[in-house]
Short mmCIF file of C-alpha atoms and ligand atoms in Angstrom, two decimals:
data_model
loop_
_atom_site.label_atom_id
_atom_site.label_comp_id
_atom_site.label_asym_id
_atom_site.label_seq_id
_atom_site.Cartn_x
_atom_site.Cartn_y
_atom_site.Cartn_z
CA UNK A 855 88.15 113.32 36.99
CA UNK A 856 84.67 111.88 37.47
CA UNK A 857 82.46 113.73 39.31
CA UNK A 858 80.19 112.76 41.58
CA UNK A 859 76.72 115.27 41.29
CA UNK A 860 76.48 114.12 45.33
CA UNK A 861 76.54 117.06 48.55
CA UNK A 862 79.11 115.20 50.31
CA UNK A 863 81.47 113.41 50.66
CA UNK A 864 82.71 115.07 47.27
CA UNK A 865 85.70 114.92 44.31
CA UNK A 866 88.36 115.52 45.25
CA UNK A 867 91.38 116.11 43.12
CA UNK A 868 94.32 113.77 41.96
CA UNK A 869 97.05 116.53 44.15
CA UNK A 870 95.62 117.20 46.82
CA UNK A 871 94.97 113.07 47.57
CA UNK A 872 98.26 112.44 46.86
CA UNK A 873 99.23 115.01 49.27
CA UNK A 874 98.23 112.52 51.65
CA UNK A 875 100.59 109.75 51.13
CA UNK A 876 102.61 112.52 52.39
CA UNK A 877 105.16 110.23 55.41
CA UNK A 878 104.32 110.50 58.67
CA UNK A 879 104.73 113.51 61.54
CA UNK A 880 104.94 113.15 65.23
CA UNK A 881 101.84 115.62 66.30
CA UNK A 882 104.23 117.16 68.91
CA UNK A 883 106.86 118.18 66.92
CA UNK A 884 108.38 122.22 65.28
CA UNK A 885 107.50 120.93 61.06
CA UNK A 886 104.45 120.06 62.19
CA UNK A 887 103.51 122.45 64.83
CA UNK A 888 104.59 124.93 61.84
CA UNK A 889 102.09 123.02 59.31
CA UNK A 890 99.06 123.28 61.75
CA UNK A 891 100.47 126.73 62.31
CA UNK A 892 100.50 127.76 58.54
CA UNK A 893 96.98 125.80 57.48
CA UNK A 894 95.16 127.78 61.00
CA UNK A 895 96.10 131.26 59.95
CA UNK A 896 94.54 130.81 56.55
CA UNK A 897 91.35 129.19 57.49
CA UNK A 898 90.70 132.06 59.00
CA UNK A 899 90.00 133.76 55.09
CA UNK A 900 88.15 131.11 54.86
CA UNK A 901 85.72 132.14 57.59
CA UNK A 902 86.56 135.81 56.48
CA UNK A 903 87.59 136.14 60.95
CA UNK A 904 89.76 137.17 62.92
CA UNK A 905 89.41 134.50 65.29
CA UNK A 906 90.79 131.31 65.57
CA UNK A 907 90.14 128.06 64.03
CA UNK A 908 90.13 124.75 65.24
CA UNK A 909 90.73 121.91 62.85
CA UNK A 910 90.25 119.08 64.92
CA UNK A 911 89.96 115.47 63.39
CA UNK A 912 86.60 114.75 63.91
CA UNK A 913 83.01 115.58 61.63
CA UNK A 914 80.80 118.97 60.73
CA UNK A 915 78.00 116.31 63.92
CA UNK A 916 80.92 117.57 66.00
CA UNK A 917 80.40 121.04 66.69
CA UNK A 918 76.99 120.84 66.86
CA UNK A 919 77.65 119.39 69.87
CA UNK A 920 80.29 121.44 71.20
CA UNK A 921 78.00 124.61 70.29
CA UNK A 922 75.56 123.05 73.09
CA UNK A 923 77.89 122.03 75.53
CA UNK A 924 80.17 124.80 75.56
CA UNK A 925 77.77 127.63 75.98
CA UNK A 926 74.85 126.16 76.90
CA UNK A 927 73.62 126.14 80.42
CA UNK A 928 69.87 127.94 79.98
CA UNK A 929 67.66 127.92 76.98
CA UNK A 930 69.59 126.86 73.05
CA UNK A 931 66.95 128.07 70.32
CA UNK A 932 66.75 126.08 66.70
CA UNK A 933 66.03 126.37 63.37
CA UNK A 934 64.94 123.93 61.77
CA UNK A 935 64.15 123.86 58.58
CA UNK A 936 65.31 120.03 57.23
CA UNK A 937 67.66 117.22 58.45
CA UNK A 938 70.98 118.49 60.04
CA UNK A 939 68.92 121.24 61.93
CA UNK A 940 66.15 118.76 63.63
CA UNK A 941 69.70 116.43 64.41
CA UNK A 942 71.43 120.04 66.00
CA UNK A 943 68.37 120.26 68.39
CA UNK A 944 68.54 116.38 69.50
CA UNK A 945 71.87 116.69 69.30
CA UNK A 946 70.54 119.62 71.97
CA UNK A 947 68.67 116.99 73.71
CA UNK A 948 70.64 114.35 73.98
CA UNK A 949 72.81 117.10 76.52
CA UNK A 950 69.50 117.47 78.72
CA UNK A 951 69.50 121.08 77.10
CA UNK A 952 66.64 122.73 77.49
CA UNK A 953 65.91 122.83 73.53
CA UNK A 954 63.84 124.74 72.08
CA UNK A 955 62.78 125.15 67.81
CA UNK A 956 62.03 127.40 64.94
CA UNK A 957 59.72 124.55 63.60
CA UNK A 958 59.88 126.12 59.30
CA UNK A 959 58.14 123.83 57.09
CA UNK A 960 61.59 122.19 55.12
CA UNK A 961 61.37 123.60 51.58
CA UNK A 962 60.86 127.85 53.54
CA UNK A 963 63.97 129.51 54.27
CA UNK A 964 63.67 131.29 58.31
CA UNK A 965 63.32 134.67 58.58
CA UNK A 966 64.43 137.25 60.19
CA UNK A 967 60.87 138.06 61.96
CA UNK A 968 60.58 134.46 62.92
CA UNK A 969 63.15 133.97 65.08
CA UNK A 970 62.84 138.04 66.97
CA UNK A 971 60.01 136.93 67.78
CA UNK A 972 61.21 133.93 69.64
CA UNK A 973 63.67 135.81 70.98
CA UNK A 974 62.23 138.50 72.01
CA UNK A 975 59.01 135.65 74.18
CA UNK A 976 62.26 133.68 76.19
CA UNK A 977 66.10 134.26 76.56
CA UNK A 978 68.62 132.06 74.46
CA UNK A 979 71.52 131.61 75.87
CA UNK A 980 72.27 130.04 71.91
CA UNK A 981 70.95 130.30 68.47
CA UNK A 982 72.08 128.03 66.45
CA UNK A 983 71.00 128.18 62.62
CA UNK A 984 71.81 125.55 59.66
CA UNK A 985 73.63 127.89 56.64
CA UNK A 986 72.87 126.10 53.91
CA UNK A 987 70.25 122.64 54.57
CA UNK A 988 71.92 120.05 51.88
CA UNK A 989 68.96 118.63 53.03
CA UNK A 990 66.15 121.12 51.05
CA UNK A 991 68.48 122.99 48.87
CA UNK A 992 67.54 126.02 51.55
CA UNK A 993 70.23 128.96 52.14
CA UNK A 994 68.54 130.27 54.84
CA UNK A 995 69.81 134.44 55.56
CA UNK A 996 72.25 134.30 57.54
CA UNK A 997 73.73 137.57 57.82
CA UNK A 998 69.14 139.14 57.88
CA UNK A 999 68.74 136.30 60.90
CA UNK A 1000 72.02 137.57 62.87
CA UNK A 1001 70.97 141.14 63.01
CA UNK A 1002 67.36 140.03 63.83
CA UNK A 1003 68.48 138.04 66.72
CA UNK A 1004 71.30 140.20 68.16
CA UNK A 1005 68.90 143.35 68.55
CA UNK A 1006 66.77 141.14 70.36
CA UNK A 1007 68.98 140.31 72.36
CA UNK A 1008 72.50 142.25 71.92
CA UNK A 1009 74.83 138.59 74.42
CA UNK A 1010 73.38 135.20 72.76
CA UNK A 1011 75.47 133.29 71.07
CA UNK A 1012 74.66 132.57 67.37
CA UNK A 1013 76.46 129.71 66.45
CA UNK A 1014 76.37 128.27 62.57
CA UNK A 1015 76.47 125.07 60.51
CA UNK A 1016 78.11 126.43 57.12
CA UNK A 1017 78.76 121.77 56.32
CA UNK A 1018 77.53 122.52 53.04
CA UNK A 1019 77.53 125.92 52.53
CA UNK A 1020 81.35 127.41 53.77
CA UNK A 1021 84.32 128.45 50.83
CA UNK A 1022 80.43 127.85 48.52
CA UNK A 1023 78.14 130.48 49.84
CA UNK A 1024 79.24 133.63 51.23
CA UNK A 1025 79.83 133.91 54.55
CA UNK A 1026 81.35 136.58 56.61
CA UNK A 1027 82.02 135.68 60.13
CA UNK A 1028 82.79 138.64 61.41
CA UNK A 1029 81.13 141.04 59.60
CA UNK A 1030 77.70 139.70 60.33
CA UNK A 1031 78.67 139.13 64.10
CA UNK A 1032 78.79 134.94 64.82
CA UNK A 1033 80.16 133.26 67.67
CA UNK A 1034 81.19 129.98 66.31
CA UNK A 1035 81.03 128.47 62.42
CA UNK A 1036 81.87 125.17 60.91
CA UNK A 1037 82.47 122.89 58.59
CA UNK A 1038 82.67 120.45 57.77
CA UNK A 1039 86.45 118.93 54.80
CA UNK A 1040 84.68 117.05 52.76
CA UNK A 1041 81.92 118.91 51.66
CA UNK A 1042 82.46 122.67 49.52
CA UNK A 1043 86.41 121.82 50.40
CA UNK A 1044 87.00 119.47 48.80
CA UNK A 1045 89.11 117.88 50.58
CA UNK A 1046 88.36 114.10 52.56
CA UNK A 1047 85.85 113.28 55.18
CA UNK A 1048 88.21 113.36 58.70
CA UNK A 1049 88.35 117.06 59.64
CA UNK A 1050 86.41 119.88 61.21
CA UNK A 1051 86.34 123.53 61.01
CA UNK A 1052 85.27 125.59 63.91
CA UNK A 1053 86.36 129.13 64.01
CA UNK A 1054 85.49 130.66 67.77
CA UNK A 1055 84.48 134.51 68.93
CA UNK A 1056 86.70 135.14 72.41
CA UNK A 1057 83.36 136.20 73.30
CA UNK A 1058 82.43 132.38 72.71
CA UNK A 1059 85.78 131.17 74.16
CA UNK A 1060 84.90 132.76 77.30
CA UNK A 1061 81.99 132.00 77.54
CA UNK A 1062 82.65 128.12 77.83
CA UNK A 1063 84.58 128.68 81.04
CA UNK A 1064 82.05 129.64 82.83
CA UNK A 1065 79.99 126.31 81.24
CA UNK A 1066 80.34 123.43 83.55
CA UNK A 1067 80.71 119.82 82.19
CA UNK A 1068 81.79 121.00 78.69
CA UNK A 1069 83.39 117.16 78.41
CA UNK A 1070 86.48 116.74 76.78
CA UNK A 1071 87.70 116.11 73.24
CA UNK A 1072 85.04 119.11 72.60
CA UNK A 1073 85.75 121.59 74.92
CA UNK A 1074 87.25 124.94 73.85
CA UNK A 1075 88.78 126.10 76.75
CA UNK A 1076 90.92 122.88 76.28
CA UNK A 1077 91.19 123.20 72.16
CA UNK A 1078 92.35 126.95 72.42
CA UNK A 1079 95.73 126.01 74.45
CA UNK A 1080 96.27 123.10 72.33
CA UNK A 1081 96.13 125.56 69.44
CA UNK A 1082 98.23 127.78 71.55
CA UNK A 1083 101.17 124.95 70.96
CA UNK A 1084 99.59 124.41 67.66
CA UNK A 1085 98.60 121.81 67.15
CA UNK A 1086 95.93 119.47 69.15
CA UNK A 1087 94.43 118.22 72.50
CA UNK A 1088 94.09 114.64 71.24
CA UNK A 1089 95.93 112.52 68.03
CA UNK A 1090 96.01 115.12 65.32
CA UNK A 1091 94.93 114.21 61.13
CA UNK A 1092 98.25 114.51 59.92
CA UNK A 1093 97.06 113.49 56.65
CA UNK A 1094 94.11 115.64 55.58
CA UNK A 1095 96.22 118.72 57.27
CA UNK A 1096 98.79 118.18 54.85
CA UNK A 1097 95.76 117.65 52.63
CA UNK A 1098 94.74 121.02 53.63
CA UNK A 1099 98.11 122.35 53.32
CA UNK A 1100 97.57 122.37 49.49
CA UNK A 1101 94.11 122.78 48.75
CA UNK A 1102 93.74 126.31 51.05
CA UNK A 1103 96.34 127.32 48.47
CA UNK A 1104 94.50 125.76 45.91
CA UNK A 1105 91.14 127.92 46.52
CA UNK A 1106 93.38 131.03 47.68
CA UNK A 1107 94.35 130.88 44.33
CA UNK A 1108 91.13 131.07 42.61
CA UNK A 1109 90.23 133.29 45.24
CA UNK A 1110 87.67 133.12 47.68
CA UNK A 1111 85.01 135.23 45.71
CA UNK A 1112 85.40 134.00 42.87
CA UNK A 1113 84.76 130.31 44.07
CA UNK A 1114 80.88 131.40 45.40
CA UNK A 1115 80.56 132.79 41.87
CA UNK A 1116 81.28 129.96 40.90
CA UNK A 1117 78.77 127.96 42.68
CA UNK A 1118 75.67 130.41 41.76
CA UNK A 1119 76.90 129.63 38.51
CA UNK A 1120 76.39 126.26 38.41
CA UNK A 1121 73.65 126.51 40.69
CA UNK A 1122 71.80 128.73 38.23
CA UNK A 1123 72.73 126.22 35.46
CA UNK A 1124 70.42 123.33 37.14
CA UNK A 1125 67.67 125.35 38.40
CA UNK A 1126 67.46 126.65 34.53
CA UNK A 1127 67.85 123.36 33.74
CA UNK A 1128 65.49 121.35 35.86
CA UNK A 1129 62.39 123.54 34.96
CA UNK A 1130 63.58 123.42 31.38
CA UNK A 1131 63.14 119.88 31.65
CA UNK A 1132 59.30 119.71 33.38
CA UNK A 1133 60.38 120.22 36.54
CA UNK A 1134 59.93 122.39 40.14
CA UNK A 1135 62.21 123.49 42.45
CA UNK A 1136 61.72 122.23 45.94
CA UNK A 1137 63.26 125.23 47.77
CA UNK A 1138 61.12 128.52 47.23
CA UNK A 1139 62.85 130.75 45.74
CA UNK A 1140 65.32 133.49 46.81
CA UNK A 1141 66.86 130.79 49.12
CA UNK A 1142 67.88 128.61 46.75
CA UNK A 1143 71.07 126.89 47.89
CA UNK A 1144 74.05 127.85 45.75
CA UNK A 1145 75.77 124.40 46.54
CA UNK A 1146 72.18 122.20 45.86
CA UNK A 1147 69.63 122.01 43.88
CA UNK A 1148 66.79 119.68 45.57
CA UNK A 1149 64.41 119.14 42.00
CA UNK A 1150 61.50 117.89 42.61
CA UNK A 1151 60.65 114.98 41.29
CA UNK A 1152 57.35 116.14 38.69
CA UNK A 1153 58.45 113.07 36.14
CA UNK A 1154 58.62 110.64 38.21
CA UNK A 1155 61.82 109.32 36.88
CA UNK A 1156 63.10 105.79 39.33
CA UNK A 1157 65.78 107.81 41.28
CA UNK A 1158 68.04 104.42 41.48
CA UNK A 1159 67.79 103.31 38.32
CA UNK A 1160 69.26 106.85 37.06
CA UNK A 1161 71.23 106.39 39.45
CA UNK A 1162 72.44 103.20 37.42
CA UNK A 1163 73.18 104.47 34.73
CA UNK A 1164 74.50 108.16 35.91
CA UNK A 1165 77.09 105.40 37.30
CA UNK A 1166 77.83 103.89 33.76
CA UNK A 1167 78.65 107.40 33.19
CA UNK A 1168 81.64 107.52 35.47
CA UNK A 1169 78.82 109.77 37.86
CA UNK A 1170 75.96 109.80 40.82
CA UNK A 1171 73.47 111.89 42.03
CA UNK A 1172 72.20 112.00 45.32
CA UNK A 1173 68.11 110.67 46.26
CA UNK A 1174 66.37 113.58 47.88
CA UNK A 1175 66.71 112.96 52.06
CA UNK A 1176 65.31 111.11 54.48
CA UNK A 1177 61.35 112.10 54.01
CA UNK A 1178 62.16 113.03 50.34
CA UNK A 1179 63.13 109.94 48.82
CA UNK A 1180 62.11 109.90 45.39
CA UNK A 1181 60.01 112.50 45.72
CA UNK A 1182 62.97 114.73 45.09
CA UNK A 1183 65.78 114.75 43.85
CA UNK A 1184 69.18 116.66 43.95
CA UNK A 1185 72.26 117.58 42.33
CA UNK A 1186 75.22 118.79 43.94
CA UNK A 1187 77.94 121.75 43.05
CA UNK A 1188 80.08 122.20 45.67
CA UNK A 1189 83.56 121.78 45.88
CA UNK A 1190 85.85 121.30 42.38
CA UNK A 1191 83.09 120.68 40.81
CA UNK A 1192 83.37 122.80 37.40
CA UNK A 1193 80.03 123.75 34.65
CA UNK A 1194 81.40 122.15 32.04
CA UNK A 1195 81.18 119.10 34.28
CA UNK A 1196 77.44 119.66 34.60
CA UNK A 1197 77.23 120.12 30.55
CA UNK A 1198 78.21 115.94 30.29
CA UNK A 1199 75.95 115.24 33.71
CA UNK A 1200 72.61 117.12 31.73
CA UNK A 1201 73.53 114.93 28.35
CA UNK A 1202 73.75 111.97 30.67
CA UNK A 1203 70.21 112.31 32.86
CA UNK A 1204 68.37 113.39 29.17
CA UNK A 1205 70.09 110.74 27.23
CA UNK A 1206 68.63 108.27 30.32
CA UNK A 1207 65.00 109.98 29.82
CA UNK A 1208 65.03 109.24 26.45
CA UNK A 1209 65.70 105.64 27.24
CA UNK A 1210 62.45 106.05 29.75
CA UNK A 1211 60.11 107.42 26.74
CA UNK A 1212 62.18 104.31 24.49
C1 LIG B 2411 74.18 121.30 57.11
C2 LIG B 2411 74.69 119.98 58.01
N1 LIG B 2411 75.08 119.42 58.30
C3 LIG B 2411 75.83 118.51 59.31
C4 LIG B 2411 76.39 117.16 59.05
C5 LIG B 2411 77.09 116.38 59.21
O1 LIG B 2411 77.86 116.93 58.64
P1 LIG B 2411 78.80 116.13 58.73
O2 LIG B 2411 78.95 114.12 58.69
O3 LIG B 2411 80.52 115.94 58.25
O4 LIG B 2411 79.40 114.99 60.12
C6 LIG B 2411 75.84 117.93 57.15
C7 LIG B 2411 76.01 116.26 56.42
O5 LIG B 2411 75.51 116.32 55.11
C8 LIG B 2411 74.96 118.76 56.31
O6 LIG B 2411 74.77 118.87 55.65
#
C-alpha cells in the first residue's frame, strides 16, 4: 500500500475496500438490520459511550448542521481556532442561529478558562468544539474544556466534532460528559468517505423533541425512530456498512488504546523529524495533534514540487490549509498508517531536500 499522508480521505486496506463489493441487500431486510445492529452496538465502543450511534449516509459536516438544528433555539457558542471551527460557526449562522464565537489564534489551543469566561457572560444552548483541528494540527483539551463548561452551565449541550480525532486519539464521551460526538468515515477509521457516525445522548435526544424546525434528514428524533428498527430513515450506505463491519473488527483486534498509542508515537516521529531537519511546528507545544502534524515551511520548500516528487514514489502529503497554504505543510498519520510508512516518507523527503540542494 502506498500511503497517502493527507488528513483524509486516507488509505483503506484491501480487505476493507473489498468488503464493499458484497452483493446489495435491501436496507429494510432482516439480514441488513442484523448487520446494522451489530455495527451500531460495536461503534459505541469507539466513542466510549453507552448511548446510541447514528450511522448516516453523509459526511461529518452534516452533523455540525444536525447539532445546530436539533439543539439550538437560543444561542450557540462555537470555539474557533481553525478552519473547521470557522465552518461550524458558518453552519450555525446560515441556519439562522444566534451565534457567538470564541476566537483563538490558529495554532493555539482553546483553554478551559477562556470557554468558562464566555459562558459566564452569556447563556448558551450549545457549546460547539472541534476536538482535533485538522487545519492547524492542534488538539483542543476537550476533557478539561467540557469540565469547565459544565461547572459554569451544568445543562449546556456539549457538541464535539471529532472528525479527525475519533479512533486516533483518546476521547471518552460518557466519562467526559459530552452530549454529541461525531466523525467521518474517511479519517481515523480508515474507511472510504460517505458515512458519518454520531453518538447522541438521551438528554440531547429529549432536547431535540422540544426544538421546532429540525428539518428532515438530520432530525435526531427521526433518526432514532429508525435506529430502533436497525435502519435509517432514507437508504443506508450499504457498502460502507459492509466495510465498517470489517474495519470495526480490525480496530478492536488492534485495540483502541493501542491505536491511540500508535498515533501518538507517529506524531512524535514526525515532530522529531521536523525539528531535526530545520523546521518548526505550527501547533503550540502540549496541544499537538496525534493524527496530523502541521509543519511550518521554514525552509521555504516548494510544496507542489515536493508533492510531485512524492507522487512519483506513490506518496502524498497535504499542503497547508487555506491561509496556511505553502506557509505550512501537513503530514497526516492516521488510520492505517504505520511507523514504517513514515520512515519511507522521511527517506523520500530527504531525497527531495538533496535534489533541492543539488
Ligand atoms: C475537524 C474536521 N471537521 C469537519 C470536517 C469536514 O468533514 P467532512 O468533509 O467529512 O464533512 C473535516 C474534514 O477534513 C475536519 O477535519
